[in-house]
Short mmCIF file of C-alpha atoms and ligand atoms in Angstrom, two decimals:
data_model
loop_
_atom_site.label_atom_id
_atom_site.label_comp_id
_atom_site.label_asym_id
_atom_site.label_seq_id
_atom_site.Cartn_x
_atom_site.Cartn_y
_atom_site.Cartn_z
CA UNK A 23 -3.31 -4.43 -35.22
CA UNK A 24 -2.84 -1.71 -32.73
CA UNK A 25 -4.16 -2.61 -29.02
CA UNK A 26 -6.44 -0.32 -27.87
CA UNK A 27 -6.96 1.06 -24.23
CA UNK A 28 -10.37 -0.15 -22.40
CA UNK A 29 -11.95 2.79 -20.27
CA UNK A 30 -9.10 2.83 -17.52
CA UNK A 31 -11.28 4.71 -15.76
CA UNK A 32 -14.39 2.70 -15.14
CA UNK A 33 -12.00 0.12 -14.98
CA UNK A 34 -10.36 2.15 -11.85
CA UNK A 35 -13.98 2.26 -10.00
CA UNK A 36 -14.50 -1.19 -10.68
CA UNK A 37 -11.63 -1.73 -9.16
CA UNK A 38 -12.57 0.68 -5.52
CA UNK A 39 -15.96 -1.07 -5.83
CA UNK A 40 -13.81 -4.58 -5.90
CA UNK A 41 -12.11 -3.41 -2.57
CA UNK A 42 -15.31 -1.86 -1.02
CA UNK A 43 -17.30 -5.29 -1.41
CA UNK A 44 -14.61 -7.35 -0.49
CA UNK A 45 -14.27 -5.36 2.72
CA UNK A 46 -18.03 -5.41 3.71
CA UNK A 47 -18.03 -9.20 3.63
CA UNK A 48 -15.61 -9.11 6.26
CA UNK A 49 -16.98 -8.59 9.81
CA UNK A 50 -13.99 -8.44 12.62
CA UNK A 51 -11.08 -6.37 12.15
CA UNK A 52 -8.35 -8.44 11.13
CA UNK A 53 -6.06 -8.35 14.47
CA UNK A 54 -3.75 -11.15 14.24
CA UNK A 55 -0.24 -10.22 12.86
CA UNK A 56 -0.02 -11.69 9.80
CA UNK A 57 3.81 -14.13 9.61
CA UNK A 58 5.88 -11.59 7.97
CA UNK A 59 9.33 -11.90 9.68
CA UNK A 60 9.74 -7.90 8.38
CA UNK A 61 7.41 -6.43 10.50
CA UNK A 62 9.08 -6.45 13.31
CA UNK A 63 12.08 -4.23 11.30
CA UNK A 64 9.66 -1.69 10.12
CA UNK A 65 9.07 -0.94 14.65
CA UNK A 66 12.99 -1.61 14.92
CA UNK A 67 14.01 0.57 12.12
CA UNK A 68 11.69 3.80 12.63
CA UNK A 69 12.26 3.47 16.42
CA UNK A 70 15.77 4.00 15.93
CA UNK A 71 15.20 6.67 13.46
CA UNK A 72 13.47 8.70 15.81
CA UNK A 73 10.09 8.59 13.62
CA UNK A 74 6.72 9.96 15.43
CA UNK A 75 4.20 10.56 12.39
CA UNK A 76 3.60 7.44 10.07
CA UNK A 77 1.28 7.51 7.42
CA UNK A 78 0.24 3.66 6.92
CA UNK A 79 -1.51 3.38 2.93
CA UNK A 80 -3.99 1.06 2.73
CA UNK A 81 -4.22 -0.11 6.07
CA UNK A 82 -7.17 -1.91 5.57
CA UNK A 83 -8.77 -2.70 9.12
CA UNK A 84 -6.05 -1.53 10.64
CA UNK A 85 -3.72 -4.21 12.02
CA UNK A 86 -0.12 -2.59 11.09
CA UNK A 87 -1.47 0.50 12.13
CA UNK A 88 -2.43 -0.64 15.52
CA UNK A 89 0.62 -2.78 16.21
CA UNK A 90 2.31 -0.01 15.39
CA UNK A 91 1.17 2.63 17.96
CA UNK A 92 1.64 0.06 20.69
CA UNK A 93 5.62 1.21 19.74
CA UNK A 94 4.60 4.66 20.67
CA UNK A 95 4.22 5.81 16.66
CA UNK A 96 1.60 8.08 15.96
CA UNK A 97 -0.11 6.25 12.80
CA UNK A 98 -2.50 7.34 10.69
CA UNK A 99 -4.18 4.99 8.39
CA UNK A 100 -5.70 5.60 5.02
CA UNK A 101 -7.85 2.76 2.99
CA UNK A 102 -10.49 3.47 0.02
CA UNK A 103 -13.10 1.18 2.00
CA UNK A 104 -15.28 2.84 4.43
CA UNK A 105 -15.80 -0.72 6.16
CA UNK A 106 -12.34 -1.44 6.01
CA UNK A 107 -12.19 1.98 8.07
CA UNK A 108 -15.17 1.44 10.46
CA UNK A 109 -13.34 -1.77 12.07
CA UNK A 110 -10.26 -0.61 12.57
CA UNK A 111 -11.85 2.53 14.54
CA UNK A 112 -13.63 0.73 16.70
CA UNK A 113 -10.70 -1.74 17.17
CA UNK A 114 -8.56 1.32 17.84
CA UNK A 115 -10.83 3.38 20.26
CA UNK A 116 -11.09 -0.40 22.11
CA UNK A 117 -7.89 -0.51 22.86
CA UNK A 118 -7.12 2.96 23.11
CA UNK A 119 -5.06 3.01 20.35
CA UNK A 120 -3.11 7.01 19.18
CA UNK A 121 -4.22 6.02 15.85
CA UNK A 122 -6.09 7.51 12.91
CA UNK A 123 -8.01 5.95 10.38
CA UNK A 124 -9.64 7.46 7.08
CA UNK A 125 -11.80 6.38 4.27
CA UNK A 126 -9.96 7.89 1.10
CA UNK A 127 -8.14 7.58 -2.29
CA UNK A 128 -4.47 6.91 -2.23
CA UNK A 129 -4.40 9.29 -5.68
CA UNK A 130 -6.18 12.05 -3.60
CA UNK A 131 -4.55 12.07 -0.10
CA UNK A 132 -5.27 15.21 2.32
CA UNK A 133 -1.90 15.83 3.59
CA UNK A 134 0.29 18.91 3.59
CA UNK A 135 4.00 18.69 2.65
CA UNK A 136 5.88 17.43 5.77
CA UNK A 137 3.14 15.86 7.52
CA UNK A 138 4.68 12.73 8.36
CA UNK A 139 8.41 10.72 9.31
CA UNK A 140 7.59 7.73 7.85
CA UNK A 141 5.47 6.38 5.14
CA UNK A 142 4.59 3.07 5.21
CA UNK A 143 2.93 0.86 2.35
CA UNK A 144 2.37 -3.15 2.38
CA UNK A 145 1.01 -5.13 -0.38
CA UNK A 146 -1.18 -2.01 -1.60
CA UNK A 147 0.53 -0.10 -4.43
CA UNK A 148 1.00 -3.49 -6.20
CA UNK A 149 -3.15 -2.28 -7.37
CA UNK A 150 -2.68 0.49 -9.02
CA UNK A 151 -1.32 1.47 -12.67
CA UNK A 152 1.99 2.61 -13.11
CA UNK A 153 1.10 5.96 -14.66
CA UNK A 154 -0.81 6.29 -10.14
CA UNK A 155 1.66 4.76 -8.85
CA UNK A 156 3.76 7.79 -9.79
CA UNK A 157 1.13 10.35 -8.77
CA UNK A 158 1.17 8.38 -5.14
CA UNK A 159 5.23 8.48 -5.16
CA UNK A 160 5.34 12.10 -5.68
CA UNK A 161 2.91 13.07 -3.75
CA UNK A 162 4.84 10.59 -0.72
CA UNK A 163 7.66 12.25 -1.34
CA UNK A 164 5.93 15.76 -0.61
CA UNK A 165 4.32 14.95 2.72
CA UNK A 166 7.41 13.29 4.23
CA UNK A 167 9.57 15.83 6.02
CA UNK A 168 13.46 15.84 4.81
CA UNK A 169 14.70 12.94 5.84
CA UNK A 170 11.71 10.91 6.32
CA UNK A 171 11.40 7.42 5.70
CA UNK A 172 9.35 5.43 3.19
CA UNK A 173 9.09 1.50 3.63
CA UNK A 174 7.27 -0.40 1.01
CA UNK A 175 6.38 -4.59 0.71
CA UNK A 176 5.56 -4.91 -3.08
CA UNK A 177 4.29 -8.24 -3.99
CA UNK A 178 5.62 -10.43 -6.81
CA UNK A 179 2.27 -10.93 -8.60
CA UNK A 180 0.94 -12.01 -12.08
CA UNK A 181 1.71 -15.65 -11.68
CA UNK A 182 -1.05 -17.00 -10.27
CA UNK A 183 -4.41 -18.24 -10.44
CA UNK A 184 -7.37 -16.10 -12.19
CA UNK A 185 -8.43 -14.53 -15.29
CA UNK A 186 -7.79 -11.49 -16.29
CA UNK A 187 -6.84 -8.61 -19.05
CA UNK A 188 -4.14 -6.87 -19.35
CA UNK A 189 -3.91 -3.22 -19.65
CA UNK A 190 -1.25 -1.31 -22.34
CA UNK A 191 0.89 -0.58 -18.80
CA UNK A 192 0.58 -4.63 -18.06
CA UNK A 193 -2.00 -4.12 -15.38
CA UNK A 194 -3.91 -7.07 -14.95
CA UNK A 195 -8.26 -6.31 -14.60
CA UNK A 196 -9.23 -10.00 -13.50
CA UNK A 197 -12.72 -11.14 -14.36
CA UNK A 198 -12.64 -14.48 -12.63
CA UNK A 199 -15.83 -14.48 -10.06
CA UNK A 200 -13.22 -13.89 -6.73
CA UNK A 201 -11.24 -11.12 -7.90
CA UNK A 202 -13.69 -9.55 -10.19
CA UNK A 203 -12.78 -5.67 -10.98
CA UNK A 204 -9.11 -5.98 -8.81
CA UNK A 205 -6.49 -4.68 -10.64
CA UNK A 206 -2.90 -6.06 -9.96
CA UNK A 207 0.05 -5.53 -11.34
CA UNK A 208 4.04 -6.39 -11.08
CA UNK A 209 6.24 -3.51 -10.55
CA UNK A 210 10.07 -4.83 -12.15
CA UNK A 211 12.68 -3.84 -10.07
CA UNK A 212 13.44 -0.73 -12.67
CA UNK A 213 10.46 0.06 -12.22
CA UNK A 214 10.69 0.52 -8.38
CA UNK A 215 13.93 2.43 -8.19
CA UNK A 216 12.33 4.74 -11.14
CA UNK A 217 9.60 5.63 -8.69
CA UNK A 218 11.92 6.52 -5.94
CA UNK A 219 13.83 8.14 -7.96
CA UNK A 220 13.77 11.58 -5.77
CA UNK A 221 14.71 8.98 -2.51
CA UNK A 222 18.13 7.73 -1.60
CA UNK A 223 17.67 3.89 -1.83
CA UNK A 224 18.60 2.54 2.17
CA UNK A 225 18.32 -1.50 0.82
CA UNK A 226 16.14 -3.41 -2.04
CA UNK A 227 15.74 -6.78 -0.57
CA UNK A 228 14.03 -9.49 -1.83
CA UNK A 229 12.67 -12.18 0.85
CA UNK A 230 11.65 -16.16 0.35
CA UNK A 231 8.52 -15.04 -1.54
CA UNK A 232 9.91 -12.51 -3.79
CA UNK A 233 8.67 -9.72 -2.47
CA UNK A 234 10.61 -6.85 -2.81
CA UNK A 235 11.41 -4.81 0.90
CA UNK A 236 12.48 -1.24 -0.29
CA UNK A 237 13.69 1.18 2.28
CA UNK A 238 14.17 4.93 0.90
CA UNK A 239 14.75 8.34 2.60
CA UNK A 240 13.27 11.33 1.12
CA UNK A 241 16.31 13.31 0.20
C1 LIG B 328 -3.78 -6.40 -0.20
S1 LIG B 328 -4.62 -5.31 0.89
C2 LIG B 328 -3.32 -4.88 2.05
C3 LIG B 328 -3.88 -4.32 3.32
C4 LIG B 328 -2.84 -4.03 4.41
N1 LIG B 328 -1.89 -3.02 4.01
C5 LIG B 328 -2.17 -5.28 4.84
O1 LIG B 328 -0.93 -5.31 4.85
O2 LIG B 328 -2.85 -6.24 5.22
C6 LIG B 328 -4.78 -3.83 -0.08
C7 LIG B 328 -5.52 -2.71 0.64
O3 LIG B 328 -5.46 -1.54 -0.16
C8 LIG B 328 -6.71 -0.90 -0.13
N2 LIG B 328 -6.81 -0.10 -1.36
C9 LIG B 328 -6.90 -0.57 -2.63
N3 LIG B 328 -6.99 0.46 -3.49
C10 LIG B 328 -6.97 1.60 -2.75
C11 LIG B 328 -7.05 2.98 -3.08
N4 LIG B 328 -7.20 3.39 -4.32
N5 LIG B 328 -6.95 3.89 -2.06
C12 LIG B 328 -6.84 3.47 -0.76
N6 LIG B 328 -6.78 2.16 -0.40
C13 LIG B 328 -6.83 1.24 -1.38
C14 LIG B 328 -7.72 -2.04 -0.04
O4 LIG B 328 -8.98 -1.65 0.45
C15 LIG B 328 -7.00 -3.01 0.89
O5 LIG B 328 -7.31 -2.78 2.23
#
């Protein structure tokens, strides 16, 4: 028997509504720097490329973002949850941060070609499909300059905990009551270097957790 495709599209804003929920339970910015020995490479790295603009997707409340612009980056953040948003702006204008948060779509972001020197992304495009993922990678690749830098953390996921369906693409749509409506799904390493396909690859790492570290310049 053929498998058939659910709607992928209510599934998608079950899936926002998943990330909009999960943020409103939440009521202090998350300001601790999570213990991800790679952060501190993303500051080193973009320093010594002589980045200024960074575009951080998915920010969520902020935290990278912030840490960043105490380098001297100017960051802007982007995350689909309006809560998500509303902490990490009044974190920011706290501590007089030069950064820039906005509630919005990764699949609809309001940037003109060049805006930015970097483009940073961790643990976010690991929940979307593969047939967004490539309408966020292209559109990445048109609001770096020439030469600008993309650094992405994708998650090695799927193994866990949870229920869930899978989409045709292998998306999983859990439906256990903590996750309910997130979609998450394991990019292969083909997969990755597919998507970056208009970038020269700088390194594919993977660290202790299998997490894959890509570094790309937009060519
Ligand atoms: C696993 S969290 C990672 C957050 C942050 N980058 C970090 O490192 O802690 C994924 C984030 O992506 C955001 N997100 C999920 N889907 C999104 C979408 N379609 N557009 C924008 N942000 C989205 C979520 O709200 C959440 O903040």
């Amino acid at each position: 028997m053929t498998k058939t495709e659910p709607n992928i599209e209510k599934i998608y804003e079950e899936n926002l509504r998943f990330w909009d929920e999960a943020w409103q339970r939440v009521a202090k910015p998350h300001k601790e720097l999570p213990k991800l020995p790679y952060i501190h490479e993303i500051t080193r790295k973009l320093k010594k490329f002589r980045v200024k603009r960074v575009l951080d997707l998915g920010c969520g409340s902020g935290w990278l973002s912030v840490f960043m612009s105490k380098y001297g980056f100017e960051v802007t953040g982007v995350d689909t949850s309006r809560s998500a948003i509303a902490l990490g702006t009044a974190w920011a204008g706290e501590d007089n941060a030069n950064v820039a948060l906005l509630a919005g779509d990764l699949l609809n972001l309001p940037f003109g070609d060049g805006s930015f020197d970097a483009v940073i992304c961790n643990s976010v495009l690991e929940h979307f499909r593969l047939d967004q993922a490539k309408i966020i990678f292209n559109k990445v690749h048109k609001i770096l300059t020439t030469g600008g830098f993309f650094f992405g953390c994708f998650d090695q996921v799927g193994s866990g905990k949870g229920e869930y369906f899978e989409l045709l693409d292998h998306t999983h749509v859990y439906t256990d009551e903590m996750r309910k409506g997130m979609m998450l799904r394991n990019y292969s390493d083909q997969e990755l270097k597919e998507l970056l396909a208009n970038f020269d690859l700088l390194s594919f790492d993977k660290n202790n957790y299998g997490s894959r570290l890509v570094w790309a310049k937009k060519r």
